[in-house]
Amino acid sequence: MGVDLHTHTTASDGSDSPAELVSAAAALGLSAVAVTDHDTTEGLAEAEAAASRAGIEVVRGLELSLEWGRGAMHLLVLLIEDRHYLSSRLVRVREGRTRRNLEVVELLRSLGMDVTLEEVREEGGSGTIGRPHFASLLVKKGYAPDIPAAFDLYLGRGRPAYVERFRLGPAEAIAAAHAAGGVAVLAHPLTLGVEGGRLSAVLEELSEQGLDGMEAYYGAYDPPTRRSLIELARRHGLVPSGGSDYHGRFKPDVKLGTGRGDLLVPDEVLAELRAAVAARRSPAPHRA
């Protein structure tokens, strides 16, 4: 059946509501789907209610953008038990996102674009506002031909309307994941901008900080890349996790469960992540 442990809903920057996402995952025959919205767990209650009707498991999660300095490092927190604790730890992150959104609006207006924060909020509905909502608005207003172009022209890193925001560091984020009862999984590791031995060195450092897994079965990676990442994860004692990174219409080439058409994340991945939680809770063996 398979699982999908990386998806987004209208609680952040996906186009499907949590209930719609869960229903779609059940229709695909997935055994479990993780709701991993950016910096928020607000979609989990709706998703879990829908799951009880659809007969599918919802894995509590979220995705964090981390302060790292050498590229884009994202962390998936999965199997969250205490989402209220984690939410309280993310107050500064959400405040930083709010300030960032205001600055992006001002930058777009300085480029001659007639956009307001109210219009961006309409794109985001009741969820956390992110750059895909800005991109969607720019497309609607004719400032960009499509969402990828809006990022390439204005919203991507290094472009004229890109704004940095407050992020947690890796060690702090991993500790928060564990304190909330979950596991910490490095998302889409190739966005770190390091490969080969340098990627291995980064994984060694993160493993020492408590990292539990790495996304190897990723929707945008081809099969040979996935295989090499699975091997790399194993060498560092990490669970090779995976998911589609589904965003609905904001990433139309990425499909729920199957990514770009050939993704299959085995059920055993979720079992291994649960085992990692159990191992962390088990007392260390006594040595005489």
PDB file of C-alpha atoms in Angstrom:
ATOM      1  CA  MET A   1       0.000   0.000   0.000  1.00  0.00           C
ATOM      2  CA  GLY A   2       2.717   2.445   1.002  1.00  0.00           C
ATOM      3  CA  VAL A   3       2.786   5.679   2.979  1.00  0.00           C
ATOM      4  CA  ASP A   4       3.384   9.358   2.252  1.00  0.00           C
ATOM      5  CA  LEU A   5       5.242  11.136   5.060  1.00  0.00           C
ATOM      6  CA  HIS A   6       5.572  14.620   3.553  1.00  0.00           C
ATOM      7  CA  THR A   7       2.449  16.580   2.540  1.00  0.00           C
ATOM      8  CA  HIS A   8       1.007  20.065   2.911  1.00  0.00           C
ATOM      9  CA  THR A   9      -2.537  21.373   3.323  1.00  0.00           C
ATOM     10  CA  THR A  10      -4.357  24.696   3.488  1.00  0.00           C
ATOM     11  CA  ALA A  11      -3.080  24.981   7.066  1.00  0.00           C
ATOM     12  CA  SER A  12       0.128  26.215   5.397  1.00  0.00           C
ATOM     13  CA  ASP A  13       0.907  26.326   1.673  1.00  0.00           C
ATOM     14  CA  GLY A  14      -1.025  23.414   0.181  1.00  0.00           C
ATOM     15  CA  SER A  15      -4.239  23.770  -1.819  1.00  0.00           C
ATOM     16  CA  ASP A  16      -6.123  20.790  -0.312  1.00  0.00           C
ATOM     17  CA  SER A  17      -7.834  21.080   3.046  1.00  0.00           C
ATOM     18  CA  PRO A  18      -6.662  18.552   5.645  1.00  0.00           C
ATOM     19  CA  ALA A  19      -9.879  16.569   5.144  1.00  0.00           C
ATOM     20  CA  GLU A  20      -9.488  16.610   1.354  1.00  0.00           C
ATOM     21  CA  LEU A  21      -5.890  15.448   1.634  1.00  0.00           C
ATOM     22  CA  VAL A  22      -6.815  12.547   3.899  1.00  0.00           C
ATOM     23  CA  SER A  23      -9.698  11.480   1.649  1.00  0.00           C
ATOM     24  CA  ALA A  24      -7.427  11.561  -1.400  1.00  0.00           C
ATOM     25  CA  ALA A  25      -4.766   9.510   0.402  1.00  0.00           C
ATOM     26  CA  ALA A  26      -7.353   6.906   1.409  1.00  0.00           C
ATOM     27  CA  ALA A  27      -8.676   6.740  -2.171  1.00  0.00           C
ATOM     28  CA  LEU A  28      -5.133   6.026  -3.387  1.00  0.00           C
ATOM     29  CA  GLY A  29      -4.893   3.077  -1.002  1.00  0.00           C
ATOM     30  CA  LEU A  30      -2.155   4.555   1.197  1.00  0.00           C
ATOM     31  CA  SER A  31      -1.976   3.035   4.662  1.00  0.00           C
ATOM     32  CA  ALA A  32      -0.834   6.293   6.291  1.00  0.00           C
ATOM     33  CA  VAL A  33      -0.262   9.937   5.404  1.00  0.00           C
ATOM     34  CA  ALA A  34       1.693  12.509   7.396  1.00  0.00           C
ATOM     35  CA  VAL A  35       0.388  16.076   7.509  1.00  0.00           C
ATOM     36  CA  THR A  36       3.556  18.184   7.663  1.00  0.00           C
ATOM     37  CA  ASP A  37       2.550  21.818   7.259  1.00  0.00           C
ATOM     38  CA  HIS A  38       5.120  24.572   7.656  1.00  0.00           C
ATOM     39  CA  ASP A  39       5.601  25.736  11.258  1.00  0.00           C
ATOM     40  CA  THR A  40       2.104  24.699  12.339  1.00  0.00           C
ATOM     41  CA  THR A  41       0.050  21.753  13.571  1.00  0.00           C
ATOM     42  CA  GLU A  42      -3.275  23.513  13.044  1.00  0.00           C
ATOM     43  CA  GLY A  43      -4.444  21.106  10.346  1.00  0.00           C
ATOM     44  CA  LEU A  44      -3.996  17.959  12.405  1.00  0.00           C
ATOM     45  CA  ALA A  45      -7.335  17.932  14.227  1.00  0.00           C
ATOM     46  CA  GLU A  46      -9.308  18.145  10.969  1.00  0.00           C
ATOM     47  CA  ALA A  47      -7.085  15.535   9.355  1.00  0.00           C
ATOM     48  CA  GLU A  48      -7.485  13.093  12.234  1.00  0.00           C
ATOM     49  CA  ALA A  49     -11.267  13.515  12.224  1.00  0.00           C
ATOM     50  CA  ALA A  50     -11.338  12.772   8.491  1.00  0.00           C
ATOM     51  CA  ALA A  51      -9.026   9.776   8.960  1.00  0.00           C
ATOM     52  CA  SER A  52     -11.399   8.136  11.418  1.00  0.00           C
ATOM     53  CA  ARG A  53     -14.062   8.190   8.714  1.00  0.00           C
ATOM     54  CA  ALA A  54     -11.792   7.205   5.818  1.00  0.00           C
ATOM     55  CA  GLY A  55      -9.989   4.337   7.551  1.00  0.00           C
ATOM     56  CA  ILE A  56      -6.455   5.645   7.109  1.00  0.00           C
ATOM     57  CA  GLU A  57      -3.797   6.598   9.641  1.00  0.00           C
ATOM     58  CA  VAL A  58      -2.726  10.233   9.973  1.00  0.00           C
ATOM     59  CA  VAL A  59       0.833  10.767  11.189  1.00  0.00           C
ATOM     60  CA  ARG A  60       1.130  13.976  13.163  1.00  0.00           C
ATOM     61  CA  GLY A  61       3.881  16.154  11.767  1.00  0.00           C
ATOM     62  CA  LEU A  62       5.147  19.522  10.606  1.00  0.00           C
ATOM     63  CA  GLU A  63       8.028  20.933   8.580  1.00  0.00           C
ATOM     64  CA  LEU A  64      10.556  23.468   9.862  1.00  0.00           C
ATOM     65  CA  SER A  65      12.935  25.661   7.860  1.00  0.00           C
ATOM     66  CA  LEU A  66      16.190  25.807   9.793  1.00  0.00           C
ATOM     67  CA  GLU A  67      18.919  28.408  10.188  1.00  0.00           C
ATOM     68  CA  TRP A  68      21.985  26.745   8.719  1.00  0.00           C
ATOM     69  CA  GLY A  69      23.808  29.204   6.472  1.00  0.00           C
ATOM     70  CA  ARG A  70      25.076  26.861   3.770  1.00  0.00           C
ATOM     71  CA  GLY A  71      21.865  26.093   1.897  1.00  0.00           C
ATOM     72  CA  ALA A  72      18.208  25.247   2.505  1.00  0.00           C
ATOM     73  CA  MET A  73      17.855  22.855   5.458  1.00  0.00           C
ATOM     74  CA  HIS A  74      14.368  21.645   6.306  1.00  0.00           C
ATOM     75  CA  LEU A  75      13.394  19.306   9.132  1.00  0.00           C
ATOM     76  CA  LEU A  76      10.312  17.091   9.238  1.00  0.00           C
ATOM     77  CA  VAL A  77       9.011  16.394  12.729  1.00  0.00           C
ATOM     78  CA  LEU A  78       6.945  13.191  12.622  1.00  0.00           C
ATOM     79  CA  LEU A  79       4.962  11.141  15.151  1.00  0.00           C
ATOM     80  CA  ILE A  80       4.317  14.191  17.336  1.00  0.00           C
ATOM     81  CA  GLU A  81       2.596  13.360  20.596  1.00  0.00           C
ATOM     82  CA  ASP A  82       2.441  16.763  22.284  1.00  0.00           C
ATOM     83  CA  ARG A  83       1.566  19.188  19.496  1.00  0.00           C
ATOM     84  CA  HIS A  84       0.648  21.940  21.959  1.00  0.00           C
ATOM     85  CA  TYR A  85       4.178  21.912  23.388  1.00  0.00           C
ATOM     86  CA  LEU A  86       5.670  22.136  19.928  1.00  0.00           C
ATOM     87  CA  SER A  87       3.299  24.925  18.940  1.00  0.00           C
ATOM     88  CA  SER A  88       4.394  26.969  21.948  1.00  0.00           C
ATOM     89  CA  ARG A  89       8.032  26.573  20.913  1.00  0.00           C
ATOM     90  CA  LEU A  90       7.264  27.967  17.462  1.00  0.00           C
ATOM     91  CA  VAL A  91       5.905  31.360  18.502  1.00  0.00           C
ATOM     92  CA  ARG A  92       9.078  33.187  17.406  1.00  0.00           C
ATOM     93  CA  VAL A  93       9.092  31.273  14.122  1.00  0.00           C
ATOM     94  CA  ARG A  94       5.519  32.326  13.332  1.00  0.00           C
ATOM     95  CA  GLU A  95       6.226  35.920  14.347  1.00  0.00           C
ATOM     96  CA  GLY A  96       9.204  35.911  11.980  1.00  0.00           C
ATOM     97  CA  ARG A  97       7.018  34.618   9.173  1.00  0.00           C
ATOM     98  CA  THR A  98       4.481  37.412   9.786  1.00  0.00           C
ATOM     99  CA  ARG A  99       7.185  40.086   9.623  1.00  0.00           C
ATOM    100  CA  ARG A 100       8.605  38.479   6.486  1.00  0.00           C
ATOM    101  CA  ASN A 101       5.227  38.578   4.756  1.00  0.00           C
ATOM    102  CA  LEU A 102       4.855  42.292   5.427  1.00  0.00           C
ATOM    103  CA  GLU A 103       8.297  42.955   3.973  1.00  0.00           C
ATOM    104  CA  VAL A 104       7.571  40.859   0.872  1.00  0.00           C
ATOM    105  CA  VAL A 105       4.439  42.909   0.195  1.00  0.00           C
ATOM    106  CA  GLU A 106       6.428  46.136   0.449  1.00  0.00           C
ATOM    107  CA  LEU A 107       9.128  44.821  -1.883  1.00  0.00           C
ATOM    108  CA  LEU A 108       6.590  43.694  -4.475  1.00  0.00           C
ATOM    109  CA  ARG A 109       4.878  47.069  -4.323  1.00  0.00           C
ATOM    110  CA  SER A 110       8.235  48.791  -4.754  1.00  0.00           C
ATOM    111  CA  LEU A 111       8.599  46.760  -7.975  1.00  0.00           C
ATOM    112  CA  GLY A 112       5.362  48.290  -9.240  1.00  0.00           C
ATOM    113  CA  MET A 113       3.009  45.435  -8.367  1.00  0.00           C
ATOM    114  CA  ASP A 114      -0.442  46.204  -7.024  1.00  0.00           C
ATOM    115  CA  VAL A 115      -0.647  43.640  -4.217  1.00  0.00           C
ATOM    116  CA  THR A 116      -1.835  43.841  -0.613  1.00  0.00           C
ATOM    117  CA  LEU A 117      -1.415  41.592   2.386  1.00  0.00           C
ATOM    118  CA  GLU A 118      -5.194  41.182   2.513  1.00  0.00           C
ATOM    119  CA  GLU A 119      -5.140  39.696  -0.987  1.00  0.00           C
ATOM    120  CA  VAL A 120      -2.361  37.292  -0.027  1.00  0.00           C
ATOM    121  CA  ARG A 121      -4.353  36.229   3.023  1.00  0.00           C
ATOM    122  CA  GLU A 122      -7.308  35.464   0.761  1.00  0.00           C
ATOM    123  CA  GLU A 123      -5.031  33.105  -1.186  1.00  0.00           C
ATOM    124  CA  GLY A 124      -4.003  31.392   2.042  1.00  0.00           C
ATOM    125  CA  GLY A 125      -7.442  31.167   3.595  1.00  0.00           C
ATOM    126  CA  SER A 126      -7.170  30.388   7.294  1.00  0.00           C
ATOM    127  CA  GLY A 127      -3.740  28.773   7.026  1.00  0.00           C
ATOM    128  CA  THR A 128      -0.182  29.957   7.527  1.00  0.00           C
ATOM    129  CA  ILE A 129       0.818  32.356   4.745  1.00  0.00           C
ATOM    130  CA  GLY A 130       3.811  31.280   2.685  1.00  0.00           C
ATOM    131  CA  ARG A 131       5.535  32.192  -0.550  1.00  0.00           C
ATOM    132  CA  PRO A 132       3.303  29.930  -2.702  1.00  0.00           C
ATOM    133  CA  HIS A 133       0.376  32.176  -1.764  1.00  0.00           C
ATOM    134  CA  PHE A 134       2.306  35.224  -2.975  1.00  0.00           C
ATOM    135  CA  ALA A 135       3.173  33.314  -6.143  1.00  0.00           C
ATOM    136  CA  SER A 136      -0.449  32.357  -6.750  1.00  0.00           C
ATOM    137  CA  LEU A 137      -1.527  35.985  -6.395  1.00  0.00           C
ATOM    138  CA  LEU A 138       1.171  37.181  -8.810  1.00  0.00           C
ATOM    139  CA  VAL A 139      -0.068  34.668 -11.393  1.00  0.00           C
ATOM    140  CA  LYS A 140      -3.687  35.769 -10.945  1.00  0.00           C
ATOM    141  CA  LYS A 141      -2.693  39.401 -11.431  1.00  0.00           C
ATOM    142  CA  GLY A 142      -0.637  38.668 -14.513  1.00  0.00           C
ATOM    143  CA  TYR A 143       2.774  39.496 -13.015  1.00  0.00           C
ATOM    144  CA  ALA A 144       4.038  35.954 -13.663  1.00  0.00           C
ATOM    145  CA  PRO A 145       2.924  33.258 -16.124  1.00  0.00           C
ATOM    146  CA  ASP A 146       2.907  30.467 -13.539  1.00  0.00           C
ATOM    147  CA  ILE A 147       3.937  29.685  -9.963  1.00  0.00           C
ATOM    148  CA  PRO A 148       7.465  28.396 -10.756  1.00  0.00           C
ATOM    149  CA  ALA A 149       8.118  31.571 -12.756  1.00  0.00           C
ATOM    150  CA  ALA A 150       6.937  33.732  -9.841  1.00  0.00           C
ATOM    151  CA  PHE A 151       9.638  32.130  -7.702  1.00  0.00           C
ATOM    152  CA  ASP A 152      12.272  32.386 -10.426  1.00  0.00           C
ATOM    153  CA  LEU A 153      11.523  36.045 -11.076  1.00  0.00           C
ATOM    154  CA  TYR A 154      10.648  37.461  -7.666  1.00  0.00           C
ATOM    155  CA  LEU A 155      10.256  35.156  -4.657  1.00  0.00           C
ATOM    156  CA  GLY A 156      13.126  32.658  -4.736  1.00  0.00           C
ATOM    157  CA  ARG A 157      16.332  33.026  -2.752  1.00  0.00           C
ATOM    158  CA  GLY A 158      18.404  35.833  -4.244  1.00  0.00           C
ATOM    159  CA  ARG A 159      15.474  37.324  -6.168  1.00  0.00           C
ATOM    160  CA  PRO A 160      14.218  40.908  -5.585  1.00  0.00           C
ATOM    161  CA  ALA A 161      11.294  40.039  -3.270  1.00  0.00           C
ATOM    162  CA  TYR A 162      13.020  37.335  -1.201  1.00  0.00           C
ATOM    163  CA  VAL A 163      13.204  38.058   2.528  1.00  0.00           C
ATOM    164  CA  GLU A 164      14.922  35.996   5.209  1.00  0.00           C
ATOM    165  CA  ARG A 165      13.121  35.267   8.473  1.00  0.00           C
ATOM    166  CA  PHE A 166      13.826  33.874  11.929  1.00  0.00           C
ATOM    167  CA  ARG A 167      14.507  30.137  12.014  1.00  0.00           C
ATOM    168  CA  LEU A 168      15.530  27.613  14.659  1.00  0.00           C
ATOM    169  CA  GLY A 169      18.974  26.048  14.451  1.00  0.00           C
ATOM    170  CA  PRO A 170      19.284  22.294  13.780  1.00  0.00           C
ATOM    171  CA  ALA A 171      20.189  21.248  17.336  1.00  0.00           C
ATOM    172  CA  GLU A 172      17.352  23.298  18.856  1.00  0.00           C
ATOM    173  CA  ALA A 173      14.819  21.960  16.340  1.00  0.00           C
ATOM    174  CA  ILE A 174      15.876  18.333  16.843  1.00  0.00           C
ATOM    175  CA  ALA A 175      15.625  18.750  20.617  1.00  0.00           C
ATOM    176  CA  ALA A 176      12.135  20.253  20.258  1.00  0.00           C
ATOM    177  CA  ALA A 177      11.052  17.341  18.065  1.00  0.00           C
ATOM    178  CA  HIS A 178      12.191  14.847  20.688  1.00  0.00           C
ATOM    179  CA  ALA A 179      10.616  16.822  23.545  1.00  0.00           C
ATOM    180  CA  ALA A 180       7.292  16.660  21.675  1.00  0.00           C
ATOM    181  CA  GLY A 181       7.612  12.867  21.517  1.00  0.00           C
ATOM    182  CA  GLY A 182       8.454  12.718  17.816  1.00  0.00           C
ATOM    183  CA  VAL A 183      11.328  12.027  15.459  1.00  0.00           C
ATOM    184  CA  ALA A 184      13.456  14.474  13.478  1.00  0.00           C
ATOM    185  CA  VAL A 185      13.943  13.732   9.771  1.00  0.00           C
ATOM    186  CA  LEU A 186      16.084  15.748   7.390  1.00  0.00           C
ATOM    187  CA  ALA A 187      13.900  16.681   4.410  1.00  0.00           C
ATOM    188  CA  HIS A 188      15.007  16.618   0.739  1.00  0.00           C
ATOM    189  CA  PRO A 189      18.738  16.556   1.607  1.00  0.00           C
ATOM    190  CA  LEU A 190      19.975  17.609  -1.833  1.00  0.00           C
ATOM    191  CA  THR A 191      18.652  21.144  -1.237  1.00  0.00           C
ATOM    192  CA  LEU A 192      21.491  21.516   1.276  1.00  0.00           C
ATOM    193  CA  GLY A 193      23.754  22.281  -1.655  1.00  0.00           C
ATOM    194  CA  VAL A 194      26.378  19.742  -0.583  1.00  0.00           C
ATOM    195  CA  GLU A 195      27.064  16.312  -2.045  1.00  0.00           C
ATOM    196  CA  GLY A 196      29.315  13.295  -1.591  1.00  0.00           C
ATOM    197  CA  GLY A 197      31.724  13.534   1.293  1.00  0.00           C
ATOM    198  CA  ARG A 198      30.465  16.947   2.350  1.00  0.00           C
ATOM    199  CA  LEU A 199      26.901  15.661   2.664  1.00  0.00           C
ATOM    200  CA  SER A 200      28.205  12.717   4.676  1.00  0.00           C
ATOM    201  CA  ALA A 201      30.016  15.137   7.017  1.00  0.00           C
ATOM    202  CA  VAL A 202      26.822  17.148   7.525  1.00  0.00           C
ATOM    203  CA  LEU A 203      24.887  13.978   8.322  1.00  0.00           C
ATOM    204  CA  GLU A 204      27.527  12.958  10.828  1.00  0.00           C
ATOM    205  CA  GLU A 205      27.156  16.298  12.587  1.00  0.00           C
ATOM    206  CA  LEU A 206      23.358  16.129  12.585  1.00  0.00           C
ATOM    207  CA  SER A 207      23.410  12.518  13.803  1.00  0.00           C
ATOM    208  CA  GLU A 208      25.480  13.608  16.781  1.00  0.00           C
ATOM    209  CA  GLN A 209      22.771  16.198  17.513  1.00  0.00           C
ATOM    210  CA  GLY A 210      20.121  13.463  17.550  1.00  0.00           C
ATOM    211  CA  LEU A 211      18.793  13.329  13.982  1.00  0.00           C
ATOM    212  CA  ASP A 212      16.637  10.222  13.524  1.00  0.00           C
ATOM    213  CA  GLY A 213      16.119   9.979   9.783  1.00  0.00           C
ATOM    214  CA  MET A 214      16.719  11.403   6.321  1.00  0.00           C
ATOM    215  CA  GLU A 215      14.301  11.713   3.437  1.00  0.00           C
ATOM    216  CA  ALA A 216      15.607   9.332   0.787  1.00  0.00           C
ATOM    217  CA  TYR A 217      12.348   8.244  -0.889  1.00  0.00           C
ATOM    218  CA  TYR A 218      11.625  11.771  -2.120  1.00  0.00           C
ATOM    219  CA  GLY A 219       9.106  12.609  -4.835  1.00  0.00           C
ATOM    220  CA  ALA A 220      11.455  14.756  -6.930  1.00  0.00           C
ATOM    221  CA  TYR A 221      14.417  12.339  -6.892  1.00  0.00           C
ATOM    222  CA  ASP A 222      14.970   9.665  -9.525  1.00  0.00           C
ATOM    223  CA  PRO A 223      15.328   6.000  -8.476  1.00  0.00           C
ATOM    224  CA  PRO A 224      19.161   5.917  -8.587  1.00  0.00           C
ATOM    225  CA  THR A 225      19.333   9.011  -6.375  1.00  0.00           C
ATOM    226  CA  ARG A 226      16.897   7.465  -3.926  1.00  0.00           C
ATOM    227  CA  ARG A 227      18.952   4.280  -3.742  1.00  0.00           C
ATOM    228  CA  SER A 228      22.167   6.163  -3.050  1.00  0.00           C
ATOM    229  CA  LEU A 229      20.469   8.238  -0.350  1.00  0.00           C
ATOM    230  CA  ILE A 230      19.029   5.119   1.278  1.00  0.00           C
ATOM    231  CA  GLU A 231      22.539   3.667   1.475  1.00  0.00           C
ATOM    232  CA  LEU A 232      23.908   6.939   2.843  1.00  0.00           C
ATOM    233  CA  ALA A 233      21.215   7.094   5.520  1.00  0.00           C
ATOM    234  CA  ARG A 234      21.975   3.525   6.603  1.00  0.00           C
ATOM    235  CA  ARG A 235      25.687   4.265   6.886  1.00  0.00           C
ATOM    236  CA  HIS A 236      24.902   7.029   9.360  1.00  0.00           C
ATOM    237  CA  GLY A 237      22.379   4.995  11.349  1.00  0.00           C
ATOM    238  CA  LEU A 238      19.439   7.048  10.058  1.00  0.00           C
ATOM    239  CA  VAL A 239      16.024   5.807   9.005  1.00  0.00           C
ATOM    240  CA  PRO A 240      15.530   6.424   5.254  1.00  0.00           C
ATOM    241  CA  SER A 241      12.164   8.176   5.291  1.00  0.00           C
ATOM    242  CA  GLY A 242      10.185   9.528   2.380  1.00  0.00           C
ATOM    243  CA  GLY A 243       7.241  11.369   0.928  1.00  0.00           C
ATOM    244  CA  SER A 244       5.945  13.253  -2.068  1.00  0.00           C
ATOM    245  CA  ASP A 245       6.129  16.841  -0.715  1.00  0.00           C
ATOM    246  CA  TYR A 246       2.618  17.272  -2.087  1.00  0.00           C
ATOM    247  CA  HIS A 247       1.236  20.842  -2.266  1.00  0.00           C
ATOM    248  CA  GLY A 248      -1.745  20.333  -4.567  1.00  0.00           C
ATOM    249  CA  ARG A 249      -2.093  22.967  -7.298  1.00  0.00           C
ATOM    250  CA  PHE A 250       0.906  24.893  -5.959  1.00  0.00           C
ATOM    251  CA  LYS A 251       3.150  22.043  -7.195  1.00  0.00           C
ATOM    252  CA  PRO A 252       1.038  20.532  -9.975  1.00  0.00           C
ATOM    253  CA  ASP A 253       3.767  18.135 -11.147  1.00  0.00           C
ATOM    254  CA  VAL A 254       3.934  16.430  -7.724  1.00  0.00           C
ATOM    255  CA  LYS A 255       1.199  13.901  -7.007  1.00  0.00           C
ATOM    256  CA  LEU A 256       0.103  12.639  -3.613  1.00  0.00           C
ATOM    257  CA  GLY A 257       1.675   9.288  -2.782  1.00  0.00           C
ATOM    258  CA  THR A 258       3.561   8.878  -6.070  1.00  0.00           C
ATOM    259  CA  GLY A 259       5.456  12.167  -6.431  1.00  0.00           C
ATOM    260  CA  ARG A 260       6.270  12.458 -10.132  1.00  0.00           C
ATOM    261  CA  GLY A 261       4.758   9.080 -10.845  1.00  0.00           C
ATOM    262  CA  ASP A 262       7.238   6.479  -9.642  1.00  0.00           C
ATOM    263  CA  LEU A 263       7.443   6.991  -5.875  1.00  0.00           C
ATOM    264  CA  LEU A 264       6.606   4.234  -3.415  1.00  0.00           C
ATOM    265  CA  VAL A 265       7.459   4.705   0.261  1.00  0.00           C
ATOM    266  CA  PRO A 266       7.241   1.288   1.983  1.00  0.00           C
ATOM    267  CA  ASP A 267       5.104   0.818   5.092  1.00  0.00           C
ATOM    268  CA  GLU A 268       8.234  -0.403   6.856  1.00  0.00           C
ATOM    269  CA  VAL A 269       9.592   3.160   6.906  1.00  0.00           C
ATOM    270  CA  LEU A 270       6.910   4.223   9.358  1.00  0.00           C
ATOM    271  CA  ALA A 271       7.562   1.141  11.482  1.00  0.00           C
ATOM    272  CA  GLU A 272      11.270   2.023  11.625  1.00  0.00           C
ATOM    273  CA  LEU A 273      10.516   5.590  12.693  1.00  0.00           C
ATOM    274  CA  ARG A 274       8.304   4.269  15.487  1.00  0.00           C
ATOM    275  CA  ALA A 275      11.110   1.961  16.532  1.00  0.00           C
ATOM    276  CA  ALA A 276      13.433   4.975  16.728  1.00  0.00           C
ATOM    277  CA  VAL A 277      11.021   6.640  19.159  1.00  0.00           C
ATOM    278  CA  ALA A 278      10.822   3.473  21.246  1.00  0.00           C
ATOM    279  CA  ALA A 279      14.608   3.096  21.294  1.00  0.00           C
ATOM    280  CA  ARG A 280      15.069   6.635  22.543  1.00  0.00           C
ATOM    281  CA  ARG A 281      12.645   5.974  25.406  1.00  0.00           C
ATOM    282  CA  SER A 282      14.248   2.702  26.425  1.00  0.00           C
ATOM    283  CA  PRO A 283      16.715   2.971  29.309  1.00  0.00           C
ATOM    284  CA  ALA A 284      20.328   2.392  28.379  1.00  0.00           C
ATOM    285  CA  PRO A 285      21.549  -1.089  29.385  1.00  0.00           C
ATOM    286  CA  HIS A 286      23.413  -1.198  32.679  1.00  0.00           C
ATOM    287  CA  ARG A 287      27.080  -1.902  32.402  1.00  0.00           C
ATOM    288  CA  ALA A 288      29.016  -3.302  35.342  1.00  0.00           C
TER     289      ALA A 288
END
